[in-house]
Short mmCIF file of C-alpha atoms in Angstrom, two decimals:
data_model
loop_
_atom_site.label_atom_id
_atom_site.label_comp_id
_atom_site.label_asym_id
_atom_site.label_seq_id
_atom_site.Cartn_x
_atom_site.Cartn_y
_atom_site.Cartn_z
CA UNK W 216 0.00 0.00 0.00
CA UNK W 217 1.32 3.82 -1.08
CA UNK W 218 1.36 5.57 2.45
CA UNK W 219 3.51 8.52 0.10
CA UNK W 220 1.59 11.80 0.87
CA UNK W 221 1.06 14.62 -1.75
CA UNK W 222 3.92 17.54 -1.74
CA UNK W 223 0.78 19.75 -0.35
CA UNK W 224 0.14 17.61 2.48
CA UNK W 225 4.39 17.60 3.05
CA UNK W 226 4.55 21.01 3.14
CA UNK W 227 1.68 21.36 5.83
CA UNK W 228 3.51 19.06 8.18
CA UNK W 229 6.47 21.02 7.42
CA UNK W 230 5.34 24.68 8.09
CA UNK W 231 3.87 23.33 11.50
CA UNK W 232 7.20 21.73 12.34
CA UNK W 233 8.78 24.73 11.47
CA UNK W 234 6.66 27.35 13.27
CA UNK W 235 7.32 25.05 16.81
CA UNK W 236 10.68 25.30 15.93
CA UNK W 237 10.80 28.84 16.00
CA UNK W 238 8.82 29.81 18.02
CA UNK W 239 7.38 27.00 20.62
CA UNK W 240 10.42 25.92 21.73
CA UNK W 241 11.00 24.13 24.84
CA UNK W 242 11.62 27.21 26.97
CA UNK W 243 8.62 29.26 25.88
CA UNK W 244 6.31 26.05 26.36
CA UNK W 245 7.56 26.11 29.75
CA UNK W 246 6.60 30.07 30.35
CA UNK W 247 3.03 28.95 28.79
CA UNK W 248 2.60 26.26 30.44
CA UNK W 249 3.44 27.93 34.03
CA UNK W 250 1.06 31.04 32.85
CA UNK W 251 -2.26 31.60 34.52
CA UNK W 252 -4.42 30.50 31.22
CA UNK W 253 -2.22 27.69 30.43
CA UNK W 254 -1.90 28.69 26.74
CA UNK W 255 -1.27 31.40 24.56
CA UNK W 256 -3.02 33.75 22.89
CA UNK W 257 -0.19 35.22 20.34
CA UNK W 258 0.47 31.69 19.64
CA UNK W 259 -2.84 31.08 18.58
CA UNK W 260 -3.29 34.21 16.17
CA UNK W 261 0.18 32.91 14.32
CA UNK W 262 -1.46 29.56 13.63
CA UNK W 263 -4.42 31.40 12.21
CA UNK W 264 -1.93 33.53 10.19
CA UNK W 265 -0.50 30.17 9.16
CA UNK W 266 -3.63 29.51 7.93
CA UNK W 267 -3.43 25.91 10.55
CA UNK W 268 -6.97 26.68 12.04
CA UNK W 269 -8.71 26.21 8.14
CA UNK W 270 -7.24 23.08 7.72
CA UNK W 271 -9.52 20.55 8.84
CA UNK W 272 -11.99 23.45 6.71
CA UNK W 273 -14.16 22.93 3.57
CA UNK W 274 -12.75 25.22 0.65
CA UNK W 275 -16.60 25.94 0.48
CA UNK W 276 -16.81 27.04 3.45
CA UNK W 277 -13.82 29.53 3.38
CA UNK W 278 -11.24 26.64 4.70
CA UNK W 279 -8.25 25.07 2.96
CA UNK W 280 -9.45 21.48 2.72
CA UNK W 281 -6.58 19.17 2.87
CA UNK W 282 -8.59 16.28 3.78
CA UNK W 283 -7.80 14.10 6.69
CA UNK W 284 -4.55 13.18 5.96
CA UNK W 285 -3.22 16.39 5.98
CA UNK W 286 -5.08 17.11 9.19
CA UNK W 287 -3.20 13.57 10.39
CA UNK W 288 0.38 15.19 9.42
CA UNK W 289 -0.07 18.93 11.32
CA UNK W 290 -1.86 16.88 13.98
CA UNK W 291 1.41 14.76 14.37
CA UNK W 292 3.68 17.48 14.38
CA UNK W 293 1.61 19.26 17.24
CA UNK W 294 2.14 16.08 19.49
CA UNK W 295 5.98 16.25 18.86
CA UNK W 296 5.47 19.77 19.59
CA UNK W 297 2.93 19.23 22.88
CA UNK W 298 1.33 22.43 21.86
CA UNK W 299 -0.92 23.47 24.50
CA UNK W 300 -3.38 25.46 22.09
CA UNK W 301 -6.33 24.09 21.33
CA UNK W 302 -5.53 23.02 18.37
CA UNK W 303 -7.67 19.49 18.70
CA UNK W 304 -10.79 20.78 20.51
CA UNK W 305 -11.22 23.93 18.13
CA UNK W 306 -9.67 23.30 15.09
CA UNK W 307 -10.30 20.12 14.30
CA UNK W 308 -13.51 18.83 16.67
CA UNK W 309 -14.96 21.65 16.92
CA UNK W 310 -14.98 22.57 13.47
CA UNK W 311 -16.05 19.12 12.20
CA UNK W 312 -19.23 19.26 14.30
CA UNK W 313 -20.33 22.67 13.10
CA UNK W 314 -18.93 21.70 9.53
CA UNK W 315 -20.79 18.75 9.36
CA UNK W 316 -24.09 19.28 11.98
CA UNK W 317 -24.73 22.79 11.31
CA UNK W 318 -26.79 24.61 9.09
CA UNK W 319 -25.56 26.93 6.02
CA UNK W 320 -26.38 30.15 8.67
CA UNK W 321 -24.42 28.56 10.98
CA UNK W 322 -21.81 27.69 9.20
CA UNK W 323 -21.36 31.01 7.82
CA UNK W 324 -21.45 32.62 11.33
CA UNK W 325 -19.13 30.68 13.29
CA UNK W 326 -16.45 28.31 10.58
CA UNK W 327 -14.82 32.23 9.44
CA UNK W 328 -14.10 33.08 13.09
CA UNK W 329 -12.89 29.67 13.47
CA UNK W 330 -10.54 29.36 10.84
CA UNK W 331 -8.77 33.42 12.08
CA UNK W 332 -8.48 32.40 15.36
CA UNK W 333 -10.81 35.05 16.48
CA UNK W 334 -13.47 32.18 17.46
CA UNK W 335 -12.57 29.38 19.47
CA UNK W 336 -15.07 26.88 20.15
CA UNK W 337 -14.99 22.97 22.27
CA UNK W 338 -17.34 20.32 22.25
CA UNK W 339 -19.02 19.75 25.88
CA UNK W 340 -20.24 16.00 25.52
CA UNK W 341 -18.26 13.81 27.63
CA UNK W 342 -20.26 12.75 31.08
CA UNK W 343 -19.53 10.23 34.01
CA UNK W 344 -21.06 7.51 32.12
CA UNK W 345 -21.23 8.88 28.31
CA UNK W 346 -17.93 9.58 26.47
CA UNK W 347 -17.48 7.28 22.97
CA UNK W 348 -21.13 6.26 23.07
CA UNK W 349 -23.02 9.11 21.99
CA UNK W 350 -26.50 6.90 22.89
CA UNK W 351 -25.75 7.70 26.57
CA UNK W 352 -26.01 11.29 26.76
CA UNK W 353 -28.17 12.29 29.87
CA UNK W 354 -28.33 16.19 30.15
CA UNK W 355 -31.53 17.24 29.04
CA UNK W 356 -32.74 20.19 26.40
CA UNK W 357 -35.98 20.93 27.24
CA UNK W 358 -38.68 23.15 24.84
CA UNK W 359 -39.57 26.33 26.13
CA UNK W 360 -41.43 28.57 23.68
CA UNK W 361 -39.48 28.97 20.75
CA UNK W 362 -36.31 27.99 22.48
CA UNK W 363 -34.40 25.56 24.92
CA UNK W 364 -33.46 25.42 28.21
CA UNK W 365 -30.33 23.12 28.93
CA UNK W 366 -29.40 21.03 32.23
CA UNK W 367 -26.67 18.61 32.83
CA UNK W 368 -23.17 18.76 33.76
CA UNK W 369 -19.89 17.79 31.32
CA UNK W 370 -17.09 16.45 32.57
CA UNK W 371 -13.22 16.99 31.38
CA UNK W 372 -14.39 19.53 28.48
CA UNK W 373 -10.73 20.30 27.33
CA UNK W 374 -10.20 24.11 26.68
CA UNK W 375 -13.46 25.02 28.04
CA UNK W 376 -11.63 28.11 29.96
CA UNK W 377 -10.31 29.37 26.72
CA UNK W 378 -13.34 29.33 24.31
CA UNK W 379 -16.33 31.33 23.85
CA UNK W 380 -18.50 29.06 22.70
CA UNK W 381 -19.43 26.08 23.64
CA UNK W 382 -20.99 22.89 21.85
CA UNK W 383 -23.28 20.99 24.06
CA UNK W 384 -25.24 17.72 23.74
CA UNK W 385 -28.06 17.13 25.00
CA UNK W 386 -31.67 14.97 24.94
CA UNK W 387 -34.33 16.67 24.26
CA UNK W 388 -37.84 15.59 24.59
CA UNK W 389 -38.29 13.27 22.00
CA UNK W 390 -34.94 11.30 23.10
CA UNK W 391 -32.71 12.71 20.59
CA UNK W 392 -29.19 13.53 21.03
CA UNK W 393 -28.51 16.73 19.64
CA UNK W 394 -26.67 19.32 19.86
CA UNK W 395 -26.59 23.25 20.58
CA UNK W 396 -24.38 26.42 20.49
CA UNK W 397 -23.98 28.42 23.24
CA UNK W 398 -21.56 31.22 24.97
CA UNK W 399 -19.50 29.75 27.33
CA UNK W 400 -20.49 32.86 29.63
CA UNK W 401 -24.60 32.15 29.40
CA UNK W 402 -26.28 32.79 32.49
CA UNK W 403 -26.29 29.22 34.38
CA UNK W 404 -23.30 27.97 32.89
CA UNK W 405 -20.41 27.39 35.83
CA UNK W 406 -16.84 25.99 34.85
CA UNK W 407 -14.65 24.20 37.77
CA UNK W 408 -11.48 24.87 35.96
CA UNK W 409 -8.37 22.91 36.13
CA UNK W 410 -5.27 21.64 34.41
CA UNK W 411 -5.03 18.08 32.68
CA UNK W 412 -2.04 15.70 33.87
CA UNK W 413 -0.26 17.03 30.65
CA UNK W 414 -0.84 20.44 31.51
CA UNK W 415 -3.44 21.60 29.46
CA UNK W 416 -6.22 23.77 30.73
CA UNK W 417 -10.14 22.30 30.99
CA UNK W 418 -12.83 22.68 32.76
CA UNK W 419 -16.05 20.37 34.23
CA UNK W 420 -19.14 22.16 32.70
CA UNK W 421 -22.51 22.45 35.03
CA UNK W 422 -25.52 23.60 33.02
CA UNK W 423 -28.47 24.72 35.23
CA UNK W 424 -31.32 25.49 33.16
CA UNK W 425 -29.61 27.72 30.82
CA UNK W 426 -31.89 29.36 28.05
CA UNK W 427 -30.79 29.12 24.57
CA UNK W 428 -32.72 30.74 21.22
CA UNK W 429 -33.99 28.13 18.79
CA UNK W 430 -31.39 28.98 16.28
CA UNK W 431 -28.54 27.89 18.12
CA UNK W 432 -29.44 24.20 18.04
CA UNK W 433 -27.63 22.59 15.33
CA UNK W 434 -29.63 20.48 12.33
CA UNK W 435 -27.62 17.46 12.51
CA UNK W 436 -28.00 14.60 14.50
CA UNK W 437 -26.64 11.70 17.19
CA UNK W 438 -25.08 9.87 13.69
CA UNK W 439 -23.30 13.13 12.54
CA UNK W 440 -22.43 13.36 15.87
CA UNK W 441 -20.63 10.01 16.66
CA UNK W 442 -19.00 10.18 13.04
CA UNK W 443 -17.16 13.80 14.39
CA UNK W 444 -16.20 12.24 17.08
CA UNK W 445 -14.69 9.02 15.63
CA UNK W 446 -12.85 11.29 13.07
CA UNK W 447 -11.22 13.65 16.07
CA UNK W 448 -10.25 10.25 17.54
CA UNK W 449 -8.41 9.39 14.72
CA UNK W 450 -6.61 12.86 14.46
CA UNK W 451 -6.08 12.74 17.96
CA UNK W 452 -4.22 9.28 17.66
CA UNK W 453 -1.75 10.61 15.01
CA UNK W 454 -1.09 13.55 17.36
CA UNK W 455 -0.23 10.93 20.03
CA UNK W 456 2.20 9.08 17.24
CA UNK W 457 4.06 12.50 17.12
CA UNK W 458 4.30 12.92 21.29
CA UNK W 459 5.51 8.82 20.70
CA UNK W 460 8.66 9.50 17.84
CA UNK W 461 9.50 12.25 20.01
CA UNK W 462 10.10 10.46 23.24
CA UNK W 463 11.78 7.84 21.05
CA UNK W 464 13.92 9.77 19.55
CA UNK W 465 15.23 11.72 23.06
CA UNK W 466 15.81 8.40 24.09
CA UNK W 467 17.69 7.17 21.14
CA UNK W 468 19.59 10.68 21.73
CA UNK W 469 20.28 10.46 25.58
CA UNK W 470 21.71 6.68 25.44
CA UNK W 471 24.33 7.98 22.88
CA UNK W 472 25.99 10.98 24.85
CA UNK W 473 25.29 9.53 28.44
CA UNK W 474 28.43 7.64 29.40
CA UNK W 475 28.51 4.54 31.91
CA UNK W 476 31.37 2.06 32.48
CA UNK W 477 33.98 4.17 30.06
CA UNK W 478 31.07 3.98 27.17
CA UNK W 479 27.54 5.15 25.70
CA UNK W 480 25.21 3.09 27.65
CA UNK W 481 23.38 2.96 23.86
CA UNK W 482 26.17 0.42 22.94
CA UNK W 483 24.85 -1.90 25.66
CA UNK W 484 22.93 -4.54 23.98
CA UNK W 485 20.58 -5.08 26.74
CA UNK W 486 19.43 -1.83 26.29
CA UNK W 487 19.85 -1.56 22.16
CA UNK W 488 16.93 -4.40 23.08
CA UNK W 489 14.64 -2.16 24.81
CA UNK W 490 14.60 0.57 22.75
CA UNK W 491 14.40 -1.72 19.43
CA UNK W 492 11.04 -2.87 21.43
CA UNK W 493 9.79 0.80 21.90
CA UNK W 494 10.59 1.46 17.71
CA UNK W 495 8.51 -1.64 17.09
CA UNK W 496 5.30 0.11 19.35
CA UNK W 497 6.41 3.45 17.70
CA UNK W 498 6.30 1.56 13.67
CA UNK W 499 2.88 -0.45 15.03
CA UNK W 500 1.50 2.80 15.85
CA UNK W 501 2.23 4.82 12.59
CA UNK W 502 0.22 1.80 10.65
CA UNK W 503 -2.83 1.83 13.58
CA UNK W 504 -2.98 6.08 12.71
CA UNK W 505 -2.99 5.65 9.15
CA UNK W 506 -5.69 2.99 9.36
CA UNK W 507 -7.41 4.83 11.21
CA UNK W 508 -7.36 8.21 9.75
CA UNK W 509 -8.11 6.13 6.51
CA UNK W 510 -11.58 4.60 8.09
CA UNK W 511 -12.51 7.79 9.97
CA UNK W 512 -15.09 8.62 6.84
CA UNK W 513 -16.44 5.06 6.34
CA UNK W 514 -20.00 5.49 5.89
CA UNK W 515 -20.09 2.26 7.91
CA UNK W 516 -20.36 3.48 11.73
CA UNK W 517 -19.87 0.13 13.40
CA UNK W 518 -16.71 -0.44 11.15
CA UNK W 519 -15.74 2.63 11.70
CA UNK W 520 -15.96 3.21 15.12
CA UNK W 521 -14.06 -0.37 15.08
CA UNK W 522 -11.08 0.66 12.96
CA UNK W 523 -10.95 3.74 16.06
CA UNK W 524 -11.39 2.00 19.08
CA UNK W 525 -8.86 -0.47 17.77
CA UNK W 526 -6.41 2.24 17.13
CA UNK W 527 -7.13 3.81 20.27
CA UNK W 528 -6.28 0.37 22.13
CA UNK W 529 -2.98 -0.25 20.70
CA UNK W 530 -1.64 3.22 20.51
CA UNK W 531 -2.70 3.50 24.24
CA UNK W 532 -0.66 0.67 24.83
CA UNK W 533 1.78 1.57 23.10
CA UNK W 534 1.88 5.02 25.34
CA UNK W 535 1.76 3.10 28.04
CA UNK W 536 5.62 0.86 26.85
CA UNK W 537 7.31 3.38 25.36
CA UNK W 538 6.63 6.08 28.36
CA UNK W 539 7.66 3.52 30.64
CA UNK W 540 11.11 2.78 28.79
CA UNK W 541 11.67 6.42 28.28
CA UNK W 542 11.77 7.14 31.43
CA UNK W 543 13.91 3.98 33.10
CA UNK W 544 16.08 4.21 30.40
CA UNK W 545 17.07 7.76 31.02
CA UNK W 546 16.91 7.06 34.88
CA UNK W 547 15.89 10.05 37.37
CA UNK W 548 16.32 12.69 34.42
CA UNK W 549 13.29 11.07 32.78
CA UNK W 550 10.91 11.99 35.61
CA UNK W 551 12.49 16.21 35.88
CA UNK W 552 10.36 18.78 34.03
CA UNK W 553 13.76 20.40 32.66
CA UNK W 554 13.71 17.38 30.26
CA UNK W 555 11.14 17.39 27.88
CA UNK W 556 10.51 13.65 27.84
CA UNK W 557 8.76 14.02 31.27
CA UNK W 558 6.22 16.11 29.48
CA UNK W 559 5.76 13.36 26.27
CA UNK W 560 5.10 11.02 29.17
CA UNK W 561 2.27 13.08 31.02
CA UNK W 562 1.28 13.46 27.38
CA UNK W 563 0.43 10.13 26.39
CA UNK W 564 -0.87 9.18 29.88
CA UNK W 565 -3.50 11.84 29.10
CA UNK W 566 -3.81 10.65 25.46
CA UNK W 567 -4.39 7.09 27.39
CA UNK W 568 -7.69 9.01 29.22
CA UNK W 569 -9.20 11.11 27.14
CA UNK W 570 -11.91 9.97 24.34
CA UNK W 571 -12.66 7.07 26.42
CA UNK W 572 -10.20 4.75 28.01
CA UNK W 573 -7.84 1.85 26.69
CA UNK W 574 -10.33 -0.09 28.68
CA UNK W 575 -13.22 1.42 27.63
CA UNK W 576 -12.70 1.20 23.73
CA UNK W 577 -11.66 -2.60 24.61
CA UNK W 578 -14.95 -3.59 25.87
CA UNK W 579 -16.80 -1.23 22.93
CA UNK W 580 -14.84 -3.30 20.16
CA UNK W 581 -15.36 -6.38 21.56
CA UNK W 582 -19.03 -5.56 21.23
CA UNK W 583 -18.79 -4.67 17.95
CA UNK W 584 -16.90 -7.93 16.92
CA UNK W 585 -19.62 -9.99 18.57
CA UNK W 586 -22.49 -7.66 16.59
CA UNK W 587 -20.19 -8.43 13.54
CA UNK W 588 -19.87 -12.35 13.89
CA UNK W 589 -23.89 -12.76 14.54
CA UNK W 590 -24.61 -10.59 12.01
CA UNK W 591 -22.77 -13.03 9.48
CA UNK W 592 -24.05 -16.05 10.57
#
């Protein structure tokens, strides 16, 4: 199979790289990171000047369009990165649900402020007992004149303190999941904010009987809904194979200058061992994202929520191996925030929690595999 990507597609991945390069270096993640807000603004306005917020964008709809695989590759180079932006929850989740659940109005009010940066915008779904099974939802919309009124409470919204808007789904009296567009600052909406394990700023979302205007609810419904989320899933492993390479690679690097017994402990076969064994998780992982990011649009929901959940399992084991190795194999350094492995390893212990756990996609495809086999026979 050609996994060879288009020079348009290179160049994306490139500029990205580039821009963290230059300006996201280690040192200014660290001031970010230690800021009050937990990301930055300035760096967000660049990757709207970069034109990185219209990628995951229909050219229709004023976006670049590079399809998924070029959302994959600046995805990928964000986890090398560990941008702190919220790139994922805005740019690329965000953005699909509106793209893909919202009506021509809509889209026309909120995708252009989306794609300058001047908009950003998270999906509030995930609840105690509702986060890759969109059938679960409990918070309730209830009619009220022309309009809604919205109770429930979200849990782990990522980036809720930054945005403005927020995307929240809810039942509403007929049983349907949908969903509906609100500021993040409506009367009756609280935030409990806090920082993620990695760093990154969210929020737990209480809604108590917040009014919203019958225009805000978005046309789509729980279908469109559980198809967004598979494909963020899917970007969101690929940005987990970039936070992977890069704590393989610092590994490779540390084994080769740090010296024990009179040589490079990377000369010790024992250990060439090990990391061969975290390259293999790394390689196993690139195929699992490119699957995939390949069956994120399959028309098919259970086979493509299978092709996900099955990504998500291995490449959650995978973070699991290769964070462990990275850190015994550069010994106490591995576990100090002045190296940035530490920070790959928080990283993909988030990446192993959020979207549903290893466990939790585990026992959703087995289900599917069963629904599979008695369907065929």
């Amino acid at each position: 199979m050609d996994f060879s990507f288009t020079d348009e597609q290179q160049m994306l991945q490139e500029t990205t790289r580039r821009f963290i390069a230059n300006q996201y270096g280690f040192d200014q993640r660290s001031r970010i990171l230690e800021s009050a807000e937990g990301w930055s603004r300035a760096t967000w306005n660049a990757m709207a000047d970069l034109g990185l917020l219209a990628v995951d964008m229909a050219e229709q709809d004023g976006g670049i369009g590079t399809g998924p695989f070029g959302t994959m590759l600046m995805a990928q180079a964000a986890g090398d990165g560990l941008l702190l932006e919220p790139l994922l929850s805005s740019a690329v989740l965000a953005t699909r649900v509106i793209s893909q659940l919202g009506s021509s109005a809509q889209r026309e009010r909120w995708l252009p402020a989306l794609a300058d940066g001047s908009l950003i915008a998270v999906l509030a779904h995930d609840e105690p007992d509702a986060c890759i099974d969109v059938s679960r939802i409990v918070s309730k919309a209830t009619r009220d004149g022309d309009g809604w009124r919205l109770s429930g409470r979200k849990s782990m919204v990522y980036h809720a303190p930054a945005c403005a808007l927020l995307l929240v789904s809810a039942r509403d009296n007929d049983g349907s999941v949908c969903i509906f567009a609100i500021d993040a600052d409506a009367p009756g909406v609280t935030h409990e904010a806090f920082r993620t394990v990695d760093g990154q700023c969210a929020a737990d979302v209480t809604l108590n009987d917040v009014a919203v205007a019958a225009d805000v609810r978005l046309h789509g419904d729980s279908t469109q809904l559980q198809a967004a989320l598979d494909y963020a899933l899917a970007i969101y492993c690929a940005e987990a194979l970039g936070s992977l390479e890069r704590a393989l690679n610092a590994t490779i690097d540390y084994s080769r200058s740090r010296v024990q017994f009179g040589a490079p402990i990377g000369s010790f076969q024992a250990l060439q061992h090990r990391m061969a064994d975290m390259l293999m998780q790394v390689e196993q992982s690139r195929s699992m994202v490119y699957l995939a990011v390949s069956g994120s649009l399959d028309a098919n929901p259970g086979q493509r929520r299978r092709v996900v959940s099955g990504a998500k399992i291995l490449i959650g084991k995978a973070a699991r191996r290769v964070s462990q190795e990275a850190v015994q194999l550069h010994g106490g350094m591995g576990m100090t925030d002045e190296l940035a492995v530490s920070h790959h390893v928080k990283r993909l212990l988030a990446f192993e929690l959020r979207f549903g756990t290893t466990d939790e996609h585990s026992a959703a495809y087995s289900e599917q595999m069963v629904k599979e086999a008695m369907a065929a026979e």
